[in-house]
Short mmCIF file of C-alpha atoms in Angstrom, two decimals:
data_model
loop_
_atom_site.label_atom_id
_atom_site.label_comp_id
_atom_site.label_asym_id
_atom_site.label_seq_id
_atom_site.Cartn_x
_atom_site.Cartn_y
_atom_site.Cartn_z
CA MET A 21 -49.36 -20.73 79.38
CA ARG A 22 -52.99 -21.81 78.44
CA ILE A 23 -51.81 -22.87 75.00
CA TYR A 24 -49.08 -25.35 76.20
CA ARG A 25 -51.32 -26.32 79.10
CA SER A 26 -53.94 -27.31 76.66
CA ILE A 27 -51.66 -28.97 73.95
CA LEU A 28 -50.13 -30.91 77.05
CA ASP A 29 -53.20 -32.11 78.88
CA SER A 30 -56.24 -32.02 76.38
CA ALA A 31 -55.10 -32.41 72.95
CA PRO A 32 -55.42 -35.45 71.25
CA GLY A 33 -52.26 -37.76 71.19
CA ALA A 34 -51.39 -37.39 67.50
CA LEU A 35 -51.92 -33.45 67.53
CA ARG A 36 -49.94 -33.32 70.89
CA ASP A 37 -46.95 -35.38 69.26
CA ILE A 38 -46.91 -33.05 66.10
CA VAL A 39 -47.21 -29.71 67.98
CA MET A 40 -44.50 -30.96 70.94
CA GLY A 41 -42.39 -32.59 68.29
CA GLY A 42 -41.87 -29.80 66.11
CA LEU A 43 -41.16 -27.56 69.46
CA HIS A 44 -38.72 -30.06 70.42
CA ALA A 45 -36.83 -29.95 67.11
CA SER A 46 -36.48 -26.47 66.58
CA THR A 47 -33.10 -25.52 65.02
CA ARG A 48 -30.57 -23.02 66.15
CA CYS A 49 -31.31 -20.72 63.16
CA GLY A 50 -34.38 -19.57 62.49
CA VAL A 51 -35.70 -19.53 58.65
CA ASP A 52 -35.66 -15.54 59.06
CA GLY A 53 -32.07 -15.94 60.11
CA PHE A 54 -31.99 -15.23 63.73
CA ASP A 55 -30.40 -17.14 66.16
CA GLN A 56 -33.13 -19.11 68.47
CA ARG A 57 -30.94 -20.19 71.14
CA PHE A 58 -31.57 -17.90 73.69
CA GLY A 59 -33.60 -17.88 77.04
CA ILE A 60 -34.93 -21.47 77.36
CA PRO A 61 -32.23 -23.25 75.32
CA ALA A 62 -29.38 -20.93 76.72
CA SER A 63 -30.33 -21.44 80.25
CA PHE A 64 -31.20 -24.97 80.75
CA GLN A 65 -29.98 -28.60 79.49
CA GLN A 66 -32.28 -30.42 77.27
CA PRO A 67 -35.11 -31.76 77.04
CA TRP A 68 -36.87 -28.65 76.55
CA ALA A 69 -39.41 -27.82 73.80
CA ILE A 70 -39.35 -23.99 72.37
CA LYS A 71 -41.04 -21.40 70.66
CA GLN A 72 -39.14 -17.97 70.26
CA GLY A 73 -40.27 -14.99 69.11
CA ARG A 74 -38.72 -11.46 68.26
CA SER A 75 -39.60 -8.35 66.44
CA GLY A 76 -38.08 -4.85 65.86
CA PHE A 77 -34.78 -6.02 65.15
CA GLY A 78 -34.38 -5.69 61.55
CA GLU A 79 -34.79 -7.93 58.58
CA SER A 80 -31.46 -9.71 58.86
CA GLY A 81 -30.35 -12.10 61.63
CA ASP A 82 -27.09 -13.26 62.95
CA CYS A 83 -26.92 -17.03 61.84
CA ALA A 84 -24.09 -17.58 59.16
CA GLY A 85 -25.26 -18.68 55.73
CA THR A 86 -28.76 -18.08 56.58
CA THR A 87 -30.44 -15.82 53.85
CA ALA A 88 -34.10 -15.79 54.42
CA SER A 89 -35.79 -12.57 55.30
CA ALA A 90 -38.19 -11.80 57.87
CA ALA A 91 -41.43 -11.09 56.62
CA GLY A 92 -44.52 -9.68 57.56
CA ARG A 93 -45.99 -6.14 58.19
CA ARG A 94 -44.87 -3.94 61.38
CA ILE A 95 -47.75 -3.65 64.12
CA THR A 96 -46.87 -0.96 66.64
CA THR A 97 -50.21 -1.89 68.90
CA ALA A 98 -52.70 -4.12 70.01
CA PRO A 99 -56.00 -2.99 69.06
CA GLY A 100 -57.95 -2.58 72.24
CA ALA A 101 -55.44 -3.99 74.35
CA GLY A 102 -53.12 -0.64 75.12
CA VAL A 103 -49.81 -2.75 74.68
CA ASP A 104 -46.88 -1.07 73.16
CA LEU A 105 -45.55 -3.19 70.48
CA ALA A 106 -43.53 -0.45 68.69
CA ARG A 107 -40.26 -1.35 70.84
CA PRO A 108 -37.97 -4.17 70.08
CA ALA A 109 -39.66 -7.49 71.71
CA LEU A 110 -37.89 -10.95 72.52
CA HIS A 111 -39.74 -13.88 73.77
CA THR A 112 -38.87 -17.40 75.00
CA THR A 113 -41.52 -19.77 75.59
CA GLY A 114 -41.79 -23.52 75.83
CA THR A 115 -41.62 -26.59 78.37
CA VAL A 116 -38.83 -27.74 80.19
CA GLY A 117 -37.70 -30.87 82.29
CA ALA A 118 -38.90 -34.47 81.72
CA GLY A 119 -42.35 -35.21 80.43
CA ASP A 120 -42.79 -31.29 79.39
CA ARG A 121 -44.28 -30.78 82.65
CA SER A 122 -42.84 -27.25 83.77
CA ILE A 123 -43.90 -24.53 81.28
CA VAL A 124 -41.94 -21.27 81.16
CA ALA A 125 -43.12 -18.00 79.16
CA VAL A 126 -40.83 -14.78 79.23
CA PHE A 127 -41.81 -11.80 77.08
CA THR A 128 -39.46 -8.78 77.48
CA LEU A 129 -39.65 -5.37 75.55
CA HIS A 130 -36.42 -3.08 75.16
CA PRO A 131 -35.75 0.53 74.43
CA GLN A 132 -35.46 1.45 70.74
CA GLY A 133 -32.27 0.75 69.16
CA THR A 134 -31.23 -1.72 71.53
CA PRO A 135 -29.03 -4.60 69.42
CA PHE A 136 -30.57 -7.94 69.12
CA GLY A 137 -27.45 -9.31 71.05
CA ALA A 138 -28.07 -7.41 74.07
CA ALA A 139 -31.59 -8.08 74.10
CA TYR A 140 -30.43 -11.84 73.80
CA SER A 141 -28.10 -11.54 76.78
CA ALA A 142 -30.54 -9.44 78.86
CA LEU A 143 -33.24 -12.19 78.47
CA ASP A 144 -30.64 -14.80 79.08
CA THR A 145 -29.87 -13.42 82.29
CA LEU A 146 -33.76 -13.08 83.29
CA VAL A 147 -34.28 -16.64 82.60
CA ARG A 148 -31.25 -18.00 84.46
CA SER A 149 -32.55 -16.36 87.62
CA LEU A 150 -35.69 -18.51 87.53
CA ASN A 151 -36.09 -21.30 89.61
CA VAL A 152 -38.30 -23.69 87.38
CA PRO A 153 -38.94 -27.29 89.07
CA GLY A 154 -37.55 -29.88 87.07
CA ALA A 155 -35.32 -27.93 84.76
CA VAL A 156 -31.40 -28.07 85.18
CA GLN A 157 -29.37 -25.03 84.79
CA ARG A 158 -26.71 -25.26 81.92
CA SER A 159 -23.29 -25.46 83.22
CA GLY A 160 -20.08 -24.00 81.78
CA THR A 161 -18.53 -20.71 81.82
CA TRP A 162 -20.20 -17.43 80.27
CA GLY A 163 -18.04 -15.61 77.66
CA PHE A 164 -18.91 -13.08 74.98
CA HIS A 165 -17.80 -11.79 71.87
CA VAL A 166 -17.50 -15.31 70.78
CA GLN A 167 -16.70 -16.60 67.19
CA VAL A 168 -16.72 -20.41 66.81
CA ARG A 169 -14.41 -21.90 64.57
CA ALA A 170 -13.63 -25.13 63.26
CA GLU A 171 -10.16 -25.52 64.91
CA THR A 172 -8.15 -23.48 67.47
CA THR A 173 -6.46 -21.27 64.88
CA THR A 174 -7.73 -17.95 63.12
CA ASN A 175 -7.01 -19.57 59.87
CA SER A 176 -9.98 -22.07 60.41
CA GLN A 177 -13.34 -21.94 59.07
CA ALA A 178 -15.70 -19.61 61.10
CA LEU A 179 -18.75 -21.66 62.02
CA THR A 180 -20.74 -18.82 63.54
CA LEU A 181 -20.28 -15.12 65.22
CA LEU A 182 -22.37 -14.85 67.95
CA PRO A 183 -24.40 -11.34 68.03
CA ALA A 184 -22.76 -8.45 69.49
CA GLY A 185 -23.73 -8.49 73.28
CA VAL A 186 -24.52 -11.89 73.62
CA ASP A 187 -23.36 -14.10 76.48
CA ALA A 188 -22.51 -17.62 75.49
CA LEU A 189 -22.16 -20.52 77.72
CA ILE A 190 -19.03 -22.40 76.69
CA GLY A 191 -19.19 -26.01 77.98
CA CYS A 192 -15.87 -26.92 76.32
CA GLN A 193 -12.87 -25.17 75.02
CA LYS A 194 -9.29 -25.77 73.89
CA GLN A 195 -6.23 -23.53 73.88
CA GLY A 196 -5.84 -21.77 70.83
CA GLU A 197 -2.68 -20.01 68.88
CA GLU A 198 -1.35 -16.85 70.83
CA VAL A 199 -2.95 -13.43 69.14
CA ILE A 200 -1.37 -10.07 69.43
CA VAL A 201 -3.78 -7.40 68.87
CA GLY A 202 -2.44 -4.03 67.45
CA GLN A 203 0.79 -5.13 65.64
#
């Protein structure tokens, strides 16, 4: 939180604009192929500026068409801090609301073997429970096992498949073709 407060209140204007501009322009899919729309962006309407974090969920992500792999060494303890970094971690940090004046930072650790989608949904549930001044909760219907398609037929192009276990906020939907399972 101190870093965000320093950037917002003390950093020279040009530096603040570069950092916050980048955080406001975050993309759904990170360069490592992981979906970054968990936590803050899944829970609150824009404006928000985010920096997401994850560790321990493997080397490949869930964004269709993204092939870059995550790089880096595996760290299991924070020297001198006694912090367990061996378990899968998922974090959402950033600012929400007009003028970036509310700062949100949620850090979570999950049991070994937790799928990315399950951690994603658990973090979303936690962040949605927060009462953040100036933040507007996203509206819609929550769904799961969502495959987003270009049209409302199973033959249309699949745009993305949300990670297993992810709850998805559905803002609009259209009646599709009838699908019969098991025949």
